[in-house]
Amino acid sequence: MDAPQRKINYQLECEREIAKNSGRIPRLLLHSCCAPCSSYVLEYLTQYFDVTIFYFNPNITPAEEYRKRVSEQQRLIDEAEYSHPVSFIEGRYDCNEFFEIARGLEDLPEGGERCFKCYRLRLEEAAKIAADRNYDYFTTTLSVSPYKNAAKLNAIGGEMEEKYGVKYLYSDFKKKNGYKRSIELSAKYELYRQNYCGCVYSALAAQQKASENLQKTNCKESSL
């Protein structure tokens, strides 16, 4: 019988890596999925890094939704105060890149293989940019969400580190009230908080859940 795998505390790994850089401020490319998720992560990481937000999310549809989220990301950077200045890079936007990797996986539930391929698409592009532009580290805001698989994100990040030769900052930003703080900061800056991850499949899942909740509420009211 195989021994159980040790559960890794990725946020502790993050803190250990940060401690190695005492006395210097490395450059970090931070892939961001949206302004709300980046709010706490920026507050935290800018204490220790020179951070550039990399906004690369071809999964987001429609285009109007994408542009709205980009605008909110830029507004947050402009309005918030950080320990060190934050710069911004917008990646290319071609939703066909996402639909290509999602082909054949359209009917899978949220949180499965389709999402993992989406993680990989975005993390690989971040690793390429980080390597090309000589960043010391790259990572993603995605782990701040309780709906994202931090273990899978970190496993993919580690693969990209090996492939492109730039350090991946292991993390689980939802820990230590990170997700709670992101909600507080979203309220403070009145950030647009969407009710779906970004792709058309997550939008449909959100609509279905809302419909089911409405049906349950109506059923309860009718039984009174």
Tab-separated table of C-alpha atoms in Angstrom:
chain	number	residue	atom	x	y	z
A	1	MET	CA	0.000	0.000	0.000
A	2	ASP	CA	1.378	3.401	-1.021
A	3	ALA	CA	2.160	5.856	1.774
A	4	PRO	CA	-0.155	8.891	1.828
A	5	GLN	CA	1.305	11.959	0.159
A	6	ARG	CA	2.347	14.807	2.416
A	7	LYS	CA	0.039	17.796	2.106
A	8	ILE	CA	2.113	20.836	1.218
A	9	ASN	CA	1.526	24.190	2.880
A	10	TYR	CA	2.147	26.362	-0.166
A	11	GLN	CA	1.750	29.618	1.702
A	12	LEU	CA	4.473	28.555	4.114
A	13	GLU	CA	6.630	27.767	1.082
A	14	CYS	CA	5.945	31.292	-0.160
A	15	GLU	CA	7.006	32.828	3.134
A	16	ARG	CA	10.203	30.770	3.189
A	17	GLU	CA	11.098	31.923	-0.307
A	18	ILE	CA	10.427	35.551	0.584
A	19	ALA	CA	12.703	35.220	3.621
A	20	LYS	CA	15.580	34.187	1.341
A	21	ASN	CA	15.436	37.607	-0.322
A	22	SER	CA	15.946	39.644	2.832
A	23	GLY	CA	17.686	42.885	1.942
A	24	ARG	CA	16.745	42.956	-1.735
A	25	ILE	CA	13.584	43.524	-3.800
A	26	PRO	CA	13.313	40.957	-6.623
A	27	ARG	CA	11.190	41.506	-9.737
A	28	LEU	CA	8.014	39.432	-9.897
A	29	LEU	CA	5.579	38.965	-12.782
A	30	LEU	CA	2.145	38.408	-11.271
A	31	HIS	CA	-0.478	36.881	-13.522
A	32	SER	CA	-3.836	38.351	-12.503
A	33	CYS	CA	-7.247	36.907	-13.249
A	34	CYS	CA	-9.164	40.010	-12.079
A	35	ALA	CA	-8.914	43.122	-9.927
A	36	PRO	CA	-10.736	41.671	-6.867
A	37	CYS	CA	-8.445	38.642	-6.671
A	38	SER	CA	-5.353	40.780	-7.193
A	39	SER	CA	-6.306	43.307	-4.494
A	40	TYR	CA	-5.002	41.379	-1.486
A	41	VAL	CA	-2.230	39.647	-3.416
A	42	LEU	CA	-0.807	43.013	-4.464
A	43	GLU	CA	-1.122	44.390	-0.951
A	44	TYR	CA	0.861	41.407	0.320
A	45	LEU	CA	3.491	40.914	-2.378
A	46	THR	CA	4.445	44.553	-2.925
A	47	GLN	CA	5.969	44.499	0.550
A	48	TYR	CA	8.652	42.169	-0.799
A	49	PHE	CA	8.755	42.465	-4.599
A	50	ASP	CA	8.832	44.884	-7.483
A	51	VAL	CA	5.565	43.644	-9.024
A	52	THR	CA	4.305	43.785	-12.584
A	53	ILE	CA	0.714	42.698	-13.170
A	54	PHE	CA	0.396	40.497	-16.256
A	55	TYR	CA	-3.194	40.437	-17.462
A	56	PHE	CA	-3.591	37.442	-19.765
A	57	ASN	CA	-7.035	35.845	-19.706
A	58	PRO	CA	-8.263	34.635	-23.111
A	59	ASN	CA	-10.876	32.543	-21.292
A	60	ILE	CA	-13.005	35.633	-20.584
A	61	THR	CA	-16.018	36.185	-22.835
A	62	PRO	CA	-17.647	38.223	-24.205
A	63	ALA	CA	-15.113	40.844	-25.275
A	64	GLU	CA	-17.058	43.562	-23.427
A	65	GLU	CA	-16.644	41.613	-20.191
A	66	TYR	CA	-12.933	41.255	-20.846
A	67	ARG	CA	-12.484	44.997	-21.416
A	68	LYS	CA	-14.437	45.811	-18.256
A	69	ARG	CA	-12.199	43.562	-16.170
A	70	VAL	CA	-9.027	45.019	-17.698
A	71	SER	CA	-10.270	48.516	-16.890
A	72	GLU	CA	-10.981	47.560	-13.279
A	73	GLN	CA	-7.527	46.044	-12.939
A	74	GLN	CA	-5.895	49.239	-14.172
A	75	ARG	CA	-8.101	51.393	-11.941
A	76	LEU	CA	-7.112	49.385	-8.866
A	77	ILE	CA	-3.418	49.825	-9.640
A	78	ASP	CA	-3.923	53.572	-10.092
A	79	GLU	CA	-6.004	54.109	-6.949
A	80	ALA	CA	-4.486	51.766	-4.368
A	81	GLU	CA	-1.340	52.494	-2.378
A	82	TYR	CA	1.432	49.902	-2.347
A	83	SER	CA	4.774	49.486	-0.646
A	84	HIS	CA	6.450	49.580	-4.074
A	85	PRO	CA	5.088	50.849	-7.420
A	86	VAL	CA	3.146	48.364	-9.562
A	87	SER	CA	3.433	48.250	-13.341
A	88	PHE	CA	1.062	46.638	-15.831
A	89	ILE	CA	1.330	44.474	-18.934
A	90	GLU	CA	-1.728	43.406	-20.912
A	91	GLY	CA	-1.273	40.177	-22.835
A	92	ARG	CA	-2.897	39.415	-26.153
A	93	TYR	CA	-6.611	38.680	-26.150
A	94	ASP	CA	-7.840	35.919	-28.437
A	95	CYS	CA	-10.634	33.837	-26.938
A	96	ASN	CA	-10.034	31.180	-29.602
A	97	GLU	CA	-6.933	30.192	-27.620
A	98	PHE	CA	-9.192	29.165	-24.768
A	99	PHE	CA	-11.802	27.456	-26.937
A	100	GLU	CA	-9.042	25.420	-28.568
A	101	ILE	CA	-7.790	23.973	-25.270
A	102	ALA	CA	-11.388	23.461	-24.046
A	103	ARG	CA	-12.417	21.445	-27.108
A	104	GLY	CA	-13.996	18.155	-26.070
A	105	LEU	CA	-14.222	19.280	-22.427
A	106	GLU	CA	-17.167	21.642	-22.779
A	107	ASP	CA	-19.555	19.538	-20.687
A	108	LEU	CA	-17.228	18.966	-17.742
A	109	PRO	CA	-18.186	20.598	-14.427
A	110	GLU	CA	-16.286	23.580	-13.073
A	111	GLY	CA	-13.062	22.693	-11.303
A	112	GLY	CA	-12.121	19.801	-13.565
A	113	GLU	CA	-9.760	19.117	-16.451
A	114	ARG	CA	-11.002	22.040	-18.547
A	115	CYS	CA	-10.085	24.432	-15.742
A	116	PHE	CA	-6.689	22.774	-15.301
A	117	LYS	CA	-5.925	23.316	-18.989
A	118	CYS	CA	-6.941	26.946	-18.554
A	119	TYR	CA	-4.557	27.269	-15.606
A	120	ARG	CA	-1.780	25.858	-17.777
A	121	LEU	CA	-2.529	28.172	-20.715
A	122	ARG	CA	-2.224	31.275	-18.542
A	123	LEU	CA	0.682	30.139	-16.369
A	124	GLU	CA	2.748	29.064	-19.365
A	125	GLU	CA	2.336	32.462	-21.012
A	126	ALA	CA	3.312	34.153	-17.750
A	127	ALA	CA	6.419	31.969	-17.502
A	128	LYS	CA	7.411	32.811	-21.089
A	129	ILE	CA	7.083	36.557	-20.485
A	130	ALA	CA	8.918	36.332	-17.152
A	131	ALA	CA	11.803	34.458	-18.771
A	132	ASP	CA	11.982	36.745	-21.827
A	133	ARG	CA	12.039	39.899	-19.681
A	134	ASN	CA	14.388	38.608	-16.985
A	135	TYR	CA	12.027	38.603	-14.020
A	136	ASP	CA	13.252	36.834	-10.911
A	137	TYR	CA	9.886	35.169	-10.228
A	138	PHE	CA	6.435	34.617	-11.632
A	139	THR	CA	3.208	33.517	-9.963
A	140	THR	CA	-0.573	33.961	-10.190
A	141	THR	CA	-3.391	35.467	-8.152
A	142	LEU	CA	-5.612	32.455	-8.878
A	143	SER	CA	-4.883	30.658	-5.599
A	144	VAL	CA	-6.590	33.418	-3.581
A	145	SER	CA	-9.937	32.016	-4.706
A	146	PRO	CA	-11.446	29.160	-2.658
A	147	TYR	CA	-12.877	27.865	-5.941
A	148	LYS	CA	-9.449	27.248	-7.497
A	149	ASN	CA	-7.284	24.181	-6.947
A	150	ALA	CA	-4.117	25.537	-5.316
A	151	ALA	CA	-2.298	22.190	-5.462
A	152	LYS	CA	-2.882	21.931	-9.210
A	153	LEU	CA	-1.893	25.549	-9.789
A	154	ASN	CA	1.365	25.074	-7.917
A	155	ALA	CA	2.137	21.795	-9.674
A	156	ILE	CA	1.727	23.500	-13.065
A	157	GLY	CA	3.757	26.482	-11.888
A	158	GLY	CA	6.575	24.152	-10.900
A	159	GLU	CA	6.501	22.521	-14.341
A	160	MET	CA	6.718	25.927	-16.000
A	161	GLU	CA	9.679	26.837	-13.783
A	162	GLU	CA	11.530	23.775	-15.040
A	163	LYS	CA	10.557	24.433	-18.658
A	164	TYR	CA	11.410	28.135	-18.854
A	165	GLY	CA	14.088	28.541	-16.208
A	166	VAL	CA	12.444	31.267	-14.147
A	167	LYS	CA	11.458	30.749	-10.514
A	168	TYR	CA	7.821	30.122	-9.691
A	169	LEU	CA	6.664	31.566	-6.374
A	170	TYR	CA	4.668	28.785	-4.722
A	171	SER	CA	1.686	30.173	-2.834
A	172	ASP	CA	-1.826	29.730	-1.546
A	173	PHE	CA	-2.959	33.309	-1.137
A	174	LYS	CA	-6.350	32.440	0.332
A	175	LYS	CA	-4.582	31.367	3.530
A	176	LYS	CA	-4.279	33.662	6.551
A	177	ASN	CA	-7.542	35.409	5.640
A	178	GLY	CA	-6.269	36.354	2.188
A	179	TYR	CA	-9.608	35.732	0.527
A	180	LYS	CA	-11.436	37.612	3.287
A	181	ARG	CA	-9.074	40.561	2.844
A	182	SER	CA	-9.683	40.552	-0.921
A	183	ILE	CA	-13.410	40.964	-0.260
A	184	GLU	CA	-12.718	43.860	2.114
A	185	LEU	CA	-10.463	45.590	-0.414
A	186	SER	CA	-12.961	45.008	-3.216
A	187	ALA	CA	-15.569	46.809	-1.125
A	188	LYS	CA	-13.136	49.620	-0.260
A	189	TYR	CA	-12.329	50.335	-3.913
A	190	GLU	CA	-15.837	49.425	-5.137
A	191	LEU	CA	-14.427	46.885	-7.553
A	192	TYR	CA	-16.602	45.100	-10.041
A	193	ARG	CA	-17.014	41.548	-8.720
A	194	GLN	CA	-18.355	39.128	-11.291
A	195	ASN	CA	-20.333	36.021	-10.347
A	196	TYR	CA	-18.467	33.697	-12.714
A	197	CYS	CA	-14.833	32.935	-13.411
A	198	GLY	CA	-14.807	34.311	-16.932
A	199	CYS	CA	-15.450	31.655	-19.545
A	200	VAL	CA	-18.805	30.939	-21.126
A	201	TYR	CA	-19.008	27.592	-19.340
A	202	SER	CA	-18.575	29.147	-15.904
A	203	ALA	CA	-21.192	31.772	-16.827
A	204	LEU	CA	-23.673	29.043	-17.727
A	205	ALA	CA	-22.914	27.197	-14.485
A	206	ALA	CA	-23.512	30.399	-12.500
A	207	GLN	CA	-26.795	30.987	-14.279
A	208	GLN	CA	-27.916	27.427	-13.584
A	209	LYS	CA	-27.011	27.720	-9.899
A	210	ALA	CA	-28.896	31.016	-9.616
A	211	SER	CA	-31.927	29.433	-11.260
A	212	GLU	CA	-31.815	26.446	-8.900
A	213	ASN	CA	-31.542	28.737	-5.864
A	214	LEU	CA	-34.512	30.756	-7.096
A	215	GLN	CA	-36.562	27.590	-7.522
A	216	LYS	CA	-35.695	26.477	-3.993
A	217	THR	CA	-36.699	29.881	-2.604
A	218	ASN	CA	-39.979	29.847	-4.487
A	219	CYS	CA	-40.675	26.311	-3.291
A	220	LYS	CA	-40.097	27.302	0.338
A	221	GLU	CA	-42.327	30.356	0.011
A	222	SER	CA	-45.140	28.377	-1.586
A	223	SER	CA	-45.074	25.835	1.257
A	224	LEU	CA	-45.609	28.482	3.932
